[in-house]
PDB file of C-alpha atoms in Angstrom:
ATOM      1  CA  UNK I 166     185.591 181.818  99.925  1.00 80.00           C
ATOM      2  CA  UNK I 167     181.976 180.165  99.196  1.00 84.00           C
ATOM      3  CA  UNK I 168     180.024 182.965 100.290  1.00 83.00           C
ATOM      4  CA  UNK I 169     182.390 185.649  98.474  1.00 84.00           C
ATOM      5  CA  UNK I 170     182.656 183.086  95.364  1.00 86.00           C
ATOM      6  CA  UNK I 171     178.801 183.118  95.481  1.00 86.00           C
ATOM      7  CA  UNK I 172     178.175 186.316  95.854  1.00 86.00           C
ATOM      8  CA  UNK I 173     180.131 187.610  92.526  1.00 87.00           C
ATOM      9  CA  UNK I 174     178.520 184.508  90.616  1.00 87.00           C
ATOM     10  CA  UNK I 175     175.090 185.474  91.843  1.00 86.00           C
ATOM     11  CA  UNK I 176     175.716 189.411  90.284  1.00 86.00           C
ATOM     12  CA  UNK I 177     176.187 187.547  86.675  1.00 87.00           C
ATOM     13  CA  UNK I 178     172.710 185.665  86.785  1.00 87.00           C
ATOM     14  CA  UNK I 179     169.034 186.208  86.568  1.00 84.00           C
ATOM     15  CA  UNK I 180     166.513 186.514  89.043  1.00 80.00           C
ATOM     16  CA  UNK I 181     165.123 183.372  88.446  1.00 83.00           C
ATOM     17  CA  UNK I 182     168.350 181.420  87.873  1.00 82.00           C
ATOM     18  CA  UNK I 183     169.595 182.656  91.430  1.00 81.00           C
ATOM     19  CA  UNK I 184     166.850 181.789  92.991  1.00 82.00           C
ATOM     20  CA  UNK I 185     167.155 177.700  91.012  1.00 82.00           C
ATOM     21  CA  UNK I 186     170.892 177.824  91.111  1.00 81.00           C
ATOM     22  CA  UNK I 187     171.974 179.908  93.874  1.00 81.00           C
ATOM     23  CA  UNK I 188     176.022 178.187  93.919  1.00 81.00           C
ATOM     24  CA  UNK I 189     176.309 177.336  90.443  1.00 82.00           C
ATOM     25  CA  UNK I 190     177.793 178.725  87.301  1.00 85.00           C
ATOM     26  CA  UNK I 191     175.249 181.031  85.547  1.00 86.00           C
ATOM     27  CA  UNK I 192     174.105 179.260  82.356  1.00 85.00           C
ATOM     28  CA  UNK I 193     174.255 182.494  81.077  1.00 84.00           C
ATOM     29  CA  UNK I 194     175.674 185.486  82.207  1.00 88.00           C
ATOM     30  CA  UNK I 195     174.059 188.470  82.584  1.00 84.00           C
ATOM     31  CA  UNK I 196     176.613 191.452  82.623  1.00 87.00           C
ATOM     32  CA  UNK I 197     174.328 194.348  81.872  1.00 87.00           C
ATOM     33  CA  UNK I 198     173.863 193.667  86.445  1.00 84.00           C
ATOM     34  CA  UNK I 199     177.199 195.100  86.776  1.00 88.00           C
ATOM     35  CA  UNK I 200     176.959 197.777  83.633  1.00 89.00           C
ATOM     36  CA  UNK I 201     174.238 198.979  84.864  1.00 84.00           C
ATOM     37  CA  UNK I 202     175.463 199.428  88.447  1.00 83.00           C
ATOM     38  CA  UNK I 203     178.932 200.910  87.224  1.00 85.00           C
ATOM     39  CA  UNK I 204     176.736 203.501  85.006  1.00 85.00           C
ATOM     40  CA  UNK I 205     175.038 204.471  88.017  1.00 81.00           C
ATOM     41  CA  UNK I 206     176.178 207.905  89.522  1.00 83.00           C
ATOM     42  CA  UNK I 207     175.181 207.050  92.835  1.00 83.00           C
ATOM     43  CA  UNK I 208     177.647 203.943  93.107  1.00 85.00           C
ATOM     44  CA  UNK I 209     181.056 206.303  92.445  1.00 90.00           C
ATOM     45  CA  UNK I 210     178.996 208.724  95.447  1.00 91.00           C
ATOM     46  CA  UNK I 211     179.260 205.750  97.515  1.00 90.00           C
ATOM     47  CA  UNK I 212     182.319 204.906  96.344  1.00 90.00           C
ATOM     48  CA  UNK I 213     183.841 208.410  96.993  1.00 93.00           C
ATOM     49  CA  UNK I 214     182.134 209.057 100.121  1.00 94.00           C
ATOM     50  CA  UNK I 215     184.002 205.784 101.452  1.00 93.00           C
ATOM     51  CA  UNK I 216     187.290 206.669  99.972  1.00 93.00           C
ATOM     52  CA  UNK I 217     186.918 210.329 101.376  1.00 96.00           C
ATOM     53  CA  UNK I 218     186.206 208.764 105.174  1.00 96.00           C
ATOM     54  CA  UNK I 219     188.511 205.692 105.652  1.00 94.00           C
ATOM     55  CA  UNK I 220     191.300 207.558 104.118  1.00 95.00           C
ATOM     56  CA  UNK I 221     190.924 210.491 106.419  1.00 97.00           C
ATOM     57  CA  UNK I 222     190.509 208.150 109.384  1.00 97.00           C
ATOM     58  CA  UNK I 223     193.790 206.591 108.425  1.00 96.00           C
ATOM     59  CA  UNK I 224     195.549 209.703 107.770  1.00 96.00           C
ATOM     60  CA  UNK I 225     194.376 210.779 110.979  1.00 97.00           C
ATOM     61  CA  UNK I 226     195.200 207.710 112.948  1.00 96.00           C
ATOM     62  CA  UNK I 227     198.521 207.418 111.626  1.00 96.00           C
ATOM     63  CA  UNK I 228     199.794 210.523 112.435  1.00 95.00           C
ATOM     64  CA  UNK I 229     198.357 210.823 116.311  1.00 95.00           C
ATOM     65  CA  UNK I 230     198.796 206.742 116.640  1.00 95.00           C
ATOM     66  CA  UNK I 231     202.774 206.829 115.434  1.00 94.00           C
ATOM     67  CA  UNK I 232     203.797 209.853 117.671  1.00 94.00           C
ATOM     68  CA  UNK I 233     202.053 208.454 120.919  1.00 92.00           C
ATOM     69  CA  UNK I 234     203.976 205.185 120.551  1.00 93.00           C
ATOM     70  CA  UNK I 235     207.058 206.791 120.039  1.00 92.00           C
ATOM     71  CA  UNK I 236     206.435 208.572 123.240  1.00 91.00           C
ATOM     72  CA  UNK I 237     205.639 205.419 124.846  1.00 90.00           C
ATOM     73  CA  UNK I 238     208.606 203.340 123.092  1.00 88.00           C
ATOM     74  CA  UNK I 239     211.399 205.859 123.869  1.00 85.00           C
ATOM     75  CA  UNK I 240     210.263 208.570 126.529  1.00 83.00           C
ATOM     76  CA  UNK I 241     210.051 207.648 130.225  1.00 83.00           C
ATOM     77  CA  UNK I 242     207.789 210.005 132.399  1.00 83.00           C
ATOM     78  CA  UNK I 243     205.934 209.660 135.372  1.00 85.00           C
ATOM     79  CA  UNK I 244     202.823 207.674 134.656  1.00 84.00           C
ATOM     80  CA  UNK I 245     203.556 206.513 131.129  1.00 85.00           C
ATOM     81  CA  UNK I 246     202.405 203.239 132.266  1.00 85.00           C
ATOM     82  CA  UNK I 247     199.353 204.057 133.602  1.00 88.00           C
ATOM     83  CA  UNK I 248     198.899 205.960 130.557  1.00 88.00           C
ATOM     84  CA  UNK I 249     199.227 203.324 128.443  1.00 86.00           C
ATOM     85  CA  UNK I 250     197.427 200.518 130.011  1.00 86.00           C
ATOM     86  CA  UNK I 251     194.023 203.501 129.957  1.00 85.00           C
ATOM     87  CA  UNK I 252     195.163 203.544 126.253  1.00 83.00           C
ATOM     88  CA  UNK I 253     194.829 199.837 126.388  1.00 81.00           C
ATOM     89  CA  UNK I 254     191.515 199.573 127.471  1.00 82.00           C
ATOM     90  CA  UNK I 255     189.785 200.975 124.389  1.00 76.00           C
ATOM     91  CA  UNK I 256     190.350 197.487 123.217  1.00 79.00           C
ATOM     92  CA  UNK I 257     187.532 196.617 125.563  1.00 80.00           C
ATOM     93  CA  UNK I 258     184.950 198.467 124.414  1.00 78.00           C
ATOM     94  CA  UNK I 259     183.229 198.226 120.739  1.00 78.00           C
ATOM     95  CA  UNK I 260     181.653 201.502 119.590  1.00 78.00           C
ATOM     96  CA  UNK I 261     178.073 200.496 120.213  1.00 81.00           C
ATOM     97  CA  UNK I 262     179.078 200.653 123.507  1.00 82.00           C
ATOM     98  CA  UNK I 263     179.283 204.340 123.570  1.00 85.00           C
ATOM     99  CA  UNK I 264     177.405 205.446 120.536  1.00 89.00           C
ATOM    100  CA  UNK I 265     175.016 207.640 122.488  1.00 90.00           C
ATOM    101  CA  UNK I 266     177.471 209.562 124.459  1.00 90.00           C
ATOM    102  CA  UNK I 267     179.169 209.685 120.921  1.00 91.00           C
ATOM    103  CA  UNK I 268     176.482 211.111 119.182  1.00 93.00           C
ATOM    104  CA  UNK I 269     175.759 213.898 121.843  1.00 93.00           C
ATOM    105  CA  UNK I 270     179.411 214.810 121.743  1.00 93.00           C
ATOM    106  CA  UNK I 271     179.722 214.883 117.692  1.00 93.00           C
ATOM    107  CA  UNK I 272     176.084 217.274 118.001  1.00 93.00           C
ATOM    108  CA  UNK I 273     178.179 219.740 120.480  1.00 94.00           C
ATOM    109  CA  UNK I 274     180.887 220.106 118.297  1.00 92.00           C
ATOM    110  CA  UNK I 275     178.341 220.883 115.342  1.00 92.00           C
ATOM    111  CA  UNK I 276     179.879 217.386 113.302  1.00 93.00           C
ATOM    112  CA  UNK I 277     176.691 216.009 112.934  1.00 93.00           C
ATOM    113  CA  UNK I 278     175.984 214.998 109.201  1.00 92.00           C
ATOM    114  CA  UNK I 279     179.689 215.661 108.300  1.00 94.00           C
ATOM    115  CA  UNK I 280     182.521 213.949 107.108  1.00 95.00           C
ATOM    116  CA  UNK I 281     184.665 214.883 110.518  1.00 95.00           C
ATOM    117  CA  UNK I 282     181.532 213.341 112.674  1.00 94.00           C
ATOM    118  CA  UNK I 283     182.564 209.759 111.415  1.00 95.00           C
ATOM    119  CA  UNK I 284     186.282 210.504 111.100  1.00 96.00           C
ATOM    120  CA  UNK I 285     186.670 211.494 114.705  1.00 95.00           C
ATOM    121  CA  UNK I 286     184.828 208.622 116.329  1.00 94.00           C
ATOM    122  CA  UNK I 287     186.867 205.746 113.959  1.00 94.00           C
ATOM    123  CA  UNK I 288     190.004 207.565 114.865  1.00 94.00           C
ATOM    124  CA  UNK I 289     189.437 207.296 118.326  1.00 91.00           C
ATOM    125  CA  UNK I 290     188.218 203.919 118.531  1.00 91.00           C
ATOM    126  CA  UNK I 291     191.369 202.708 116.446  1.00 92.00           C
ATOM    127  CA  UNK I 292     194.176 204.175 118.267  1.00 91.00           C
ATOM    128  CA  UNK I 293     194.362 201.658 120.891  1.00 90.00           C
ATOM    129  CA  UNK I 294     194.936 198.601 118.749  1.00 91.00           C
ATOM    130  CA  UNK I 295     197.507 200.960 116.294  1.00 92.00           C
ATOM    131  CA  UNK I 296     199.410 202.480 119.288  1.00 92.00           C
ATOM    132  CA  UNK I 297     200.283 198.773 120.514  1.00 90.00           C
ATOM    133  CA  UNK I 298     201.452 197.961 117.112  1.00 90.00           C
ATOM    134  CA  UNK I 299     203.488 200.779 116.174  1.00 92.00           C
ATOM    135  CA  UNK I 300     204.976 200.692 120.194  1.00 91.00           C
ATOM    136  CA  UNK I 301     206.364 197.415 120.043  1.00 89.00           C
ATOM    137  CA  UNK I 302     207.745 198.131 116.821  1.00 89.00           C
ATOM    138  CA  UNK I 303     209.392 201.311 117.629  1.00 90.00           C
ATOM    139  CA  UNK I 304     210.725 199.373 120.879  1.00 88.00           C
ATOM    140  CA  UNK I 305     212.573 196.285 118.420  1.00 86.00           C
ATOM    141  CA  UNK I 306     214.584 199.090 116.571  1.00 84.00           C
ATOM    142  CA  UNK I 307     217.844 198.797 117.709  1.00 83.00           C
ATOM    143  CA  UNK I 308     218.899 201.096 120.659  1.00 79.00           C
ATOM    144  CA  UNK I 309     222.010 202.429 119.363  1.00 83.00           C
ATOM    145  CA  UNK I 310     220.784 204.566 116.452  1.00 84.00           C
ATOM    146  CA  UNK I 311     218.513 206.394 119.291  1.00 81.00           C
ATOM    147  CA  UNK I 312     221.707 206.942 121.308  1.00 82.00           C
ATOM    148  CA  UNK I 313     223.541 207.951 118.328  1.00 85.00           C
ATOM    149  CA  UNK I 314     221.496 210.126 117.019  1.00 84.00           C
ATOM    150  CA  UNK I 315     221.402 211.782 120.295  1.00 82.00           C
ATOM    151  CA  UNK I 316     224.688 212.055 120.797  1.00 84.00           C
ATOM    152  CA  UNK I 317     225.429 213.948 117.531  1.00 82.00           C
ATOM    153  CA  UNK I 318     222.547 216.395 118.491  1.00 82.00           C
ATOM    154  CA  UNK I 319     219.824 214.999 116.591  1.00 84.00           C
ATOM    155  CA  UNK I 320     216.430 215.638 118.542  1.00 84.00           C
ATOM    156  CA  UNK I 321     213.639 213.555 119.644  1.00 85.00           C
ATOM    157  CA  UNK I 322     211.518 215.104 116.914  1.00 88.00           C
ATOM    158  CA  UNK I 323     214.132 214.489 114.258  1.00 88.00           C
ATOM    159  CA  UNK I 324     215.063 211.298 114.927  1.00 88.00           C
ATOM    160  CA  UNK I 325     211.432 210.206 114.836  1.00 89.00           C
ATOM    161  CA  UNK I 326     211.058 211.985 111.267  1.00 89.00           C
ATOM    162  CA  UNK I 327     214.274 210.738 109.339  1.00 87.00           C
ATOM    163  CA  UNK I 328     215.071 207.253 111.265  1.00 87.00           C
ATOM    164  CA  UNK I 329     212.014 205.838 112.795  1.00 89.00           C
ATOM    165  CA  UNK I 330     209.104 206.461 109.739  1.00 89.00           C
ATOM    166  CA  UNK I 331     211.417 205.779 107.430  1.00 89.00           C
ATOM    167  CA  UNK I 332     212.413 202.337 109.164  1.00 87.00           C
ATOM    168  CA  UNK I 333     208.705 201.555 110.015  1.00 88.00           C
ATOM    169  CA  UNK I 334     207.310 201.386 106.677  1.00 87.00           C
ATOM    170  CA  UNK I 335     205.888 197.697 107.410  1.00 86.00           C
ATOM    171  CA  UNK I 336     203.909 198.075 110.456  1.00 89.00           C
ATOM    172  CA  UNK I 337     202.926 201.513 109.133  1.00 91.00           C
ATOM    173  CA  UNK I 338     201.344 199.750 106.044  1.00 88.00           C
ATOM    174  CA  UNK I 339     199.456 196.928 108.449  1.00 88.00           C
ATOM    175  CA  UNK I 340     198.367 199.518 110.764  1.00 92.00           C
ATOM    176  CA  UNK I 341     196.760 201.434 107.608  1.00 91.00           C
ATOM    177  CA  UNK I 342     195.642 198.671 105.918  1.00 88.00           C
ATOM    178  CA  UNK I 343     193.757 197.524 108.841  1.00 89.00           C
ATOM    179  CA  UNK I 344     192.709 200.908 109.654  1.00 93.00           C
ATOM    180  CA  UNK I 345     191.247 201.359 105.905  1.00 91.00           C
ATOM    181  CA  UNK I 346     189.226 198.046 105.824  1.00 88.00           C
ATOM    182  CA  UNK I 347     187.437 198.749 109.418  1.00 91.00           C
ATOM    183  CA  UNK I 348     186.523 202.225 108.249  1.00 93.00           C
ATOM    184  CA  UNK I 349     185.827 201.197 105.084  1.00 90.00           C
ATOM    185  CA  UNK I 350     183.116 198.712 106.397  1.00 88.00           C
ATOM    186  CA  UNK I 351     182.098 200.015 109.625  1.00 90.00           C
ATOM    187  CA  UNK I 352     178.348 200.545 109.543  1.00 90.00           C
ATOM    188  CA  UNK I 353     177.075 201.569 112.915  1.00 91.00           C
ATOM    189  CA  UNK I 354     178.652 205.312 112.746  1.00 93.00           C
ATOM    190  CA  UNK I 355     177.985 206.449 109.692  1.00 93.00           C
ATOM    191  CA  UNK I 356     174.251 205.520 110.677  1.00 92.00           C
ATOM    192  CA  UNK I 357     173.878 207.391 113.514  1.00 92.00           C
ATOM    193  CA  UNK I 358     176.193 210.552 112.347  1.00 93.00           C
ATOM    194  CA  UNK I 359     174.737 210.649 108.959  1.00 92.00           C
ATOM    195  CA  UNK I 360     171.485 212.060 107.706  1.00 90.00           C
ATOM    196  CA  UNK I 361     171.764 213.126 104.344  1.00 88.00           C
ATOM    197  CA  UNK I 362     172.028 210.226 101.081  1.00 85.00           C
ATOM    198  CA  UNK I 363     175.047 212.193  99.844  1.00 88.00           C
ATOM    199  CA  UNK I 364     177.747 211.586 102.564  1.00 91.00           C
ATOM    200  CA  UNK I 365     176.498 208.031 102.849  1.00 92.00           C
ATOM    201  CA  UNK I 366     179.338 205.780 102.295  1.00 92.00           C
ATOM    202  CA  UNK I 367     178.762 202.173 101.185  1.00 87.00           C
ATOM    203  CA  UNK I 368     177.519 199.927 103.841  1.00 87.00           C
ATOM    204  CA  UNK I 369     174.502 202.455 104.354  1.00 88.00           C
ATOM    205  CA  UNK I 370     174.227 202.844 100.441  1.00 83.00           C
ATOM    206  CA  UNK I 371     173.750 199.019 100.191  1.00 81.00           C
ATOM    207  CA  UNK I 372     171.088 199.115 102.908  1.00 81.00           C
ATOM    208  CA  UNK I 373     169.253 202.064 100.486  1.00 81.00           C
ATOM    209  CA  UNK I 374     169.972 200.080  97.666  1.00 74.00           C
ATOM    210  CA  UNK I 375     168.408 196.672  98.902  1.00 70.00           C
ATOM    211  CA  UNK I 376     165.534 199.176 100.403  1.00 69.00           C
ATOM    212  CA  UNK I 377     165.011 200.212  96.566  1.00 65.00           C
ATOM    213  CA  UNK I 378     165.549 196.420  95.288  1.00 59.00           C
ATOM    214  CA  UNK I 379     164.519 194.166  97.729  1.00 64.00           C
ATOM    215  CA  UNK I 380     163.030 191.498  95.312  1.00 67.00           C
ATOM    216  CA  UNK I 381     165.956 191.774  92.819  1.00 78.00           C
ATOM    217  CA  UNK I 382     168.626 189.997  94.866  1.00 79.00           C
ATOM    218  CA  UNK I 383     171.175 189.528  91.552  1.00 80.00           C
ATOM    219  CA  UNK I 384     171.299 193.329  91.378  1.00 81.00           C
ATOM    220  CA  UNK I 385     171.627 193.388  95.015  1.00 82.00           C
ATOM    221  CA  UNK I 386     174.602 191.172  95.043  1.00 84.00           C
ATOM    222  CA  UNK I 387     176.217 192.528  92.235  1.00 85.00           C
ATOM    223  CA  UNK I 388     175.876 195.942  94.214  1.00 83.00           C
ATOM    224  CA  UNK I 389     177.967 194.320  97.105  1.00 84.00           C
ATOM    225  CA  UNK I 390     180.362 192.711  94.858  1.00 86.00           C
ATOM    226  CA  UNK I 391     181.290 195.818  93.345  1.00 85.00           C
ATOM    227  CA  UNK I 392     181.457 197.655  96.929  1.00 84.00           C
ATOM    228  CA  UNK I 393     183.991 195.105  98.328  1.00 83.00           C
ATOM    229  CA  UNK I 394     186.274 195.079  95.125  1.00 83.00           C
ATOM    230  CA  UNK I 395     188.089 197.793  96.417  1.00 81.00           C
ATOM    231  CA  UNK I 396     189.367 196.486 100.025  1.00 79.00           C
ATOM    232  CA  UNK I 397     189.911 192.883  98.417  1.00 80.00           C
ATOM    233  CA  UNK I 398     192.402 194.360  96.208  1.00 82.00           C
ATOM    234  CA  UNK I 399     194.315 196.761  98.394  1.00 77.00           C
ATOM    235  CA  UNK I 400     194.345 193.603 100.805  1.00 76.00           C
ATOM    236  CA  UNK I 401     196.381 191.540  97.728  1.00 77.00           C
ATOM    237  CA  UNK I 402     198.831 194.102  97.319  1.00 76.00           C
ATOM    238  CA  UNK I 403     199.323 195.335 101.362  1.00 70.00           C
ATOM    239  CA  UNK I 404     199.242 191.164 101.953  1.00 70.00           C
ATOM    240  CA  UNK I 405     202.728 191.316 102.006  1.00 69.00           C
ATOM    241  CA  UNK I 406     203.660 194.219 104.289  1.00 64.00           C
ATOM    242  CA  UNK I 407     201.087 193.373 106.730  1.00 64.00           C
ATOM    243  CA  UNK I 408     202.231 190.093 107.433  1.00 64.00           C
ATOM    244  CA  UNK I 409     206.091 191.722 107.361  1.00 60.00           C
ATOM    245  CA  UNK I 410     204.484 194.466 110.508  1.00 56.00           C
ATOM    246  CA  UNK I 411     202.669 191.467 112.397  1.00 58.00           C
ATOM    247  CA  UNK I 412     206.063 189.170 112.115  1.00 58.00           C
ATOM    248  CA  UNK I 413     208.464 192.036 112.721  1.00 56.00           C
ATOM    249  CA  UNK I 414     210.399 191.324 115.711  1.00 50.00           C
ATOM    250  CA  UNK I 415     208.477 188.084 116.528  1.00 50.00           C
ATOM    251  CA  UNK I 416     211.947 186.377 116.697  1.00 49.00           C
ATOM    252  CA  UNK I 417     215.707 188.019 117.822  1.00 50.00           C
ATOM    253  CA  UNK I 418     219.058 186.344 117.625  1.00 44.00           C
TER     254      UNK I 418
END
């Protein structure tokens, strides 16, 4: 908490205060550093632009991520296995690992400097992680309401609509909640599939911002604070069902 704590106290101080009493309390508080941030136009542009893109990618991610591990949970074919452990092996591999293939793939598809040309990469790079999540929850839901459901006609496609989303609420909340704060601060794609200042969503607007106000590190800093806000408080209020999707099934009896 002592950088975060920090980092909020240093937005409330001068220049010259931060730079004599970077941990303490400001003797006196400057809040015209956050007014005149929260006036700004181009903070709600950042703002949106990183609302627009992490909650495509977990739209996106949820969706694809939910149906493959319902495949994977309940459908036996011939090389689901195999499947899954190639599935598994995104986990191996960060983006920066493939960011030039990336980029010469988003080009092709004419994504470049678009909101799809970060959506698409953070989708893909996330499914691995969500499929295992949402697999070995789907597998801990009891057997006999799939066998039930079968038997009174009720399809695959059904049964995944009305009984399994509606029982999966908790890992479907920690899956999205970790989805949201990874796109929300992920930095190296939106660099390289960005050009233009308007799509920019916060990380790069803080690097244009401290480009603009190098010297003034209190505005800086107060920049950041207000950038974070958002992910600290959906983390307070999804706190609860993440730790209920990461605990889920963790014990039987």
């Amino acid at each position: 908490l002592v950088p975060l704590i920090a980092t909020v106290l240093g937005g409330f101080k001068s220049l010259g205060e931060l730079r004599t009493n970077p941990f303490g309390l400001p003797q006196v508080w400057e809040w015209d550093n956050y007014a005149s941030i929260l006036g700004s136009g181009r903070y709600w542009q950042l703002l949106t632009n990183s609302l627009i893109i992490s909650s495509l990618t977990v739209i996106i991610t949820l969706i694809v991520a939910s149906m493959a591990a319902f495949v994977f949970a309940h459908i036996k074919f011939f090389g689901s296995a195999m499947l899954l452990n190639y599935l598994t092996l995104g986990l191996l591999f960060p983006a920066a690992t493939a960011i030039l293939p990336l980029f010469i793939k988003v080009r092709d598809l004419g994504l470049l400097d678009t909101y799809f040309g970060v959506v698409l990469p953070q989708v893909a790079f996330a499914l691995a992680m969500s499929i295992l999540l949402l697999r070995r929850f789907f597998r801990d839901l009891p057997d006999e309401l799939l066998e039930a459901a079968l038997v009174d006609g009720c399809s695959y496609i059904n049964f995944f609509r009305y009984v399994t989303l509606p029982l999966s609420r908790p890992i479907l909340a920690t899956v999205g909640t970790i989805t949201f704060v990874h796109s929300w601060n992920a930095y190296l794609i939106p660099l390289v599939m960005l050009n233009s200042d308007s799509l920019y969503p916060w990380p790069l607007g803080v690097m244009v911002y401290q480009g603009e106000y190098s010297t003034e590190w209190h505005l800086v800093l107060a920049f950041i604070t207000l950038t974070i806000l958002p992910t600290i408080i959906l983390f307070f209020f999804a706190q609860k069902h993440i730790v209920a999707g990461l605990t889920a099934g963790a014990v039987k009896g």
